[in-house]
């Protein structure tokens, strides 16, 4: 007896998309990032014990957009863009792959500055760690 064929799993990151979908601060980061991750941080409060012996534990999850980007010292490059727009909250989209059967993600990110420079005669990288909120999983669209 032959069962239904399993759906092929998509396990490789890229080619994909990381971009701002904000109408006032549009920017495609896809050609700047060499590593990208939506990273959860889970924390729990100490349990509260009630008279009947039951316990309640409050667990929360916060998220960050963590990425490694290549320096870009041109006018409007990512380093200066982050510095200029620090503190602004923008709508963003992350597609780990452009495969239409994959999932994508939308969220709001708060921009923070990134480093500038590094080793001489090298293509330096910087780390992004932006707090995000309103993370939603959405079906990828074509491309």
Tab-separated table of C-alpha atoms in Angstrom:
chain	number	residue	atom	x	y	z
A	1	UNK	CA	0.000	0.000	0.000
A	2	UNK	CA	1.397	3.368	-1.030
A	3	UNK	CA	0.506	6.418	1.052
A	4	UNK	CA	0.438	10.027	-0.028
A	5	UNK	CA	3.773	11.354	-1.181
A	6	UNK	CA	5.424	13.641	1.338
A	7	UNK	CA	5.841	17.289	0.444
A	8	UNK	CA	9.446	18.199	-0.275
A	9	UNK	CA	10.906	20.152	2.615
A	10	UNK	CA	12.684	23.420	1.983
A	11	UNK	CA	15.782	23.541	4.167
A	12	UNK	CA	18.058	26.097	2.488
A	13	UNK	CA	17.967	29.793	3.337
A	14	UNK	CA	17.916	31.888	0.170
A	15	UNK	CA	17.607	33.214	-2.308
A	16	UNK	CA	14.996	35.216	-0.450
A	17	UNK	CA	13.952	38.701	0.609
A	18	UNK	CA	14.464	40.980	3.601
A	19	UNK	CA	12.954	44.395	3.028
A	20	UNK	CA	11.095	47.286	4.540
A	21	UNK	CA	7.522	47.517	3.327
A	22	UNK	CA	7.029	50.850	5.065
A	23	UNK	CA	5.705	53.447	2.612
A	24	UNK	CA	8.033	56.198	3.888
A	25	UNK	CA	11.213	54.159	4.467
A	26	UNK	CA	11.327	51.551	1.717
A	27	UNK	CA	14.597	49.627	1.505
A	28	UNK	CA	15.576	46.178	0.292
A	29	UNK	CA	18.229	44.675	2.564
A	30	UNK	CA	18.454	41.392	0.616
A	31	UNK	CA	21.753	42.277	-1.134
A	32	UNK	CA	23.329	43.499	2.143
A	33	UNK	CA	22.699	40.509	4.451
A	34	UNK	CA	24.904	37.420	4.678
A	35	UNK	CA	23.002	35.968	7.642
A	36	UNK	CA	19.461	36.659	8.852
A	37	UNK	CA	17.308	35.208	11.612
A	38	UNK	CA	14.101	35.986	13.478
A	39	UNK	CA	15.257	35.134	16.980
A	40	UNK	CA	12.934	34.386	19.932
A	41	UNK	CA	13.824	35.027	23.569
A	42	UNK	CA	11.598	33.256	26.085
A	43	UNK	CA	11.361	34.157	29.752
A	44	UNK	CA	9.251	32.926	32.647
A	45	UNK	CA	8.358	34.578	35.921
A	46	UNK	CA	8.726	32.684	39.185
A	47	UNK	CA	5.665	30.480	39.708
A	48	UNK	CA	2.846	31.784	41.898
A	49	UNK	CA	1.490	29.104	44.237
A	50	UNK	CA	-2.156	29.245	45.306
A	51	UNK	CA	-3.789	27.958	48.486
A	52	UNK	CA	-5.201	24.936	46.644
A	53	UNK	CA	-1.660	23.896	45.620
A	54	UNK	CA	-1.961	24.890	41.983
A	55	UNK	CA	0.648	27.071	40.321
A	56	UNK	CA	0.599	29.688	37.610
A	57	UNK	CA	3.660	30.568	35.520
A	58	UNK	CA	3.733	33.543	33.168
A	59	UNK	CA	5.906	32.948	30.102
A	60	UNK	CA	6.614	35.672	27.539
A	61	UNK	CA	8.415	35.686	24.208
A	62	UNK	CA	10.151	38.669	22.658
A	63	UNK	CA	11.678	38.669	19.168
A	64	UNK	CA	14.614	40.301	17.416
A	65	UNK	CA	15.699	40.529	13.797
A	66	UNK	CA	19.326	39.405	13.950
A	67	UNK	CA	21.405	39.805	10.799
A	68	UNK	CA	24.945	40.160	9.582
A	69	UNK	CA	25.386	42.854	6.925
A	70	UNK	CA	28.310	43.972	4.778
A	71	UNK	CA	29.480	47.560	5.263
A	72	UNK	CA	28.422	49.967	2.521
A	73	UNK	CA	30.214	53.305	2.690
A	74	UNK	CA	28.351	54.837	-0.248
A	75	UNK	CA	25.852	57.667	0.158
A	76	UNK	CA	22.670	56.059	1.466
A	77	UNK	CA	24.551	52.861	2.391
A	78	UNK	CA	23.169	50.633	5.114
A	79	UNK	CA	25.482	51.984	7.847
A	80	UNK	CA	24.349	55.601	7.388
A	81	UNK	CA	20.737	54.551	6.719
A	82	UNK	CA	20.593	52.832	10.119
A	83	UNK	CA	22.197	55.827	11.829
A	84	UNK	CA	19.822	58.315	10.169
A	85	UNK	CA	16.699	56.266	10.929
A	86	UNK	CA	17.573	55.004	14.426
A	87	UNK	CA	14.534	54.733	16.677
A	88	UNK	CA	11.989	54.543	13.849
A	89	UNK	CA	9.585	51.604	13.693
A	90	UNK	CA	9.071	50.163	10.198
A	91	UNK	CA	6.968	47.419	8.626
A	92	UNK	CA	9.135	44.627	7.199
A	93	UNK	CA	8.949	41.375	5.265
A	94	UNK	CA	11.259	38.339	5.476
A	95	UNK	CA	11.044	35.520	2.935
A	96	UNK	CA	13.626	32.849	3.801
A	97	UNK	CA	13.277	31.560	0.235
A	98	UNK	CA	11.414	32.666	-2.864
A	99	UNK	CA	9.852	29.196	-3.250
A	100	UNK	CA	6.094	29.796	-3.444
A	101	UNK	CA	5.325	26.807	-1.178
A	102	UNK	CA	7.407	28.309	1.648
A	103	UNK	CA	6.254	30.580	4.432
A	104	UNK	CA	7.185	34.226	4.777
A	105	UNK	CA	6.983	36.601	7.726
A	106	UNK	CA	5.810	40.156	8.315
A	107	UNK	CA	6.617	42.246	11.378
A	108	UNK	CA	7.465	45.696	12.669
A	109	UNK	CA	11.120	46.422	13.508
A	110	UNK	CA	12.677	49.266	15.479
A	111	UNK	CA	15.831	50.440	13.712
A	112	UNK	CA	19.011	50.803	15.754
A	113	UNK	CA	22.429	51.995	14.561
A	114	UNK	CA	25.058	49.478	13.469
A	115	UNK	CA	28.858	49.646	13.605
A	116	UNK	CA	30.921	51.368	10.938
A	117	UNK	CA	34.318	50.037	9.857
A	118	UNK	CA	36.651	47.290	10.995
A	119	UNK	CA	39.793	45.732	9.566
A	120	UNK	CA	41.703	47.749	6.955
A	121	UNK	CA	41.656	46.358	3.384
A	122	UNK	CA	38.783	44.035	4.311
A	123	UNK	CA	35.092	43.751	3.502
A	124	UNK	CA	33.801	44.285	7.018
A	125	UNK	CA	30.510	43.071	8.434
A	126	UNK	CA	28.276	44.463	11.155
A	127	UNK	CA	25.624	42.852	13.351
A	128	UNK	CA	22.011	43.995	13.424
A	129	UNK	CA	19.775	43.141	16.375
A	130	UNK	CA	16.501	45.016	16.030
A	131	UNK	CA	13.551	44.466	18.374
A	132	UNK	CA	10.470	43.308	16.462
A	133	UNK	CA	6.761	43.099	17.205
A	134	UNK	CA	3.581	41.891	15.499
A	135	UNK	CA	5.345	38.875	13.946
A	136	UNK	CA	3.008	37.070	11.528
A	137	UNK	CA	3.559	33.982	9.399
A	138	UNK	CA	2.196	34.431	5.858
A	139	UNK	CA	2.168	32.367	2.683
A	140	UNK	CA	4.880	33.414	0.210
A	141	UNK	CA	3.768	35.074	-2.982
A	142	UNK	CA	5.548	34.498	-6.291
A	143	UNK	CA	9.069	35.918	-6.527
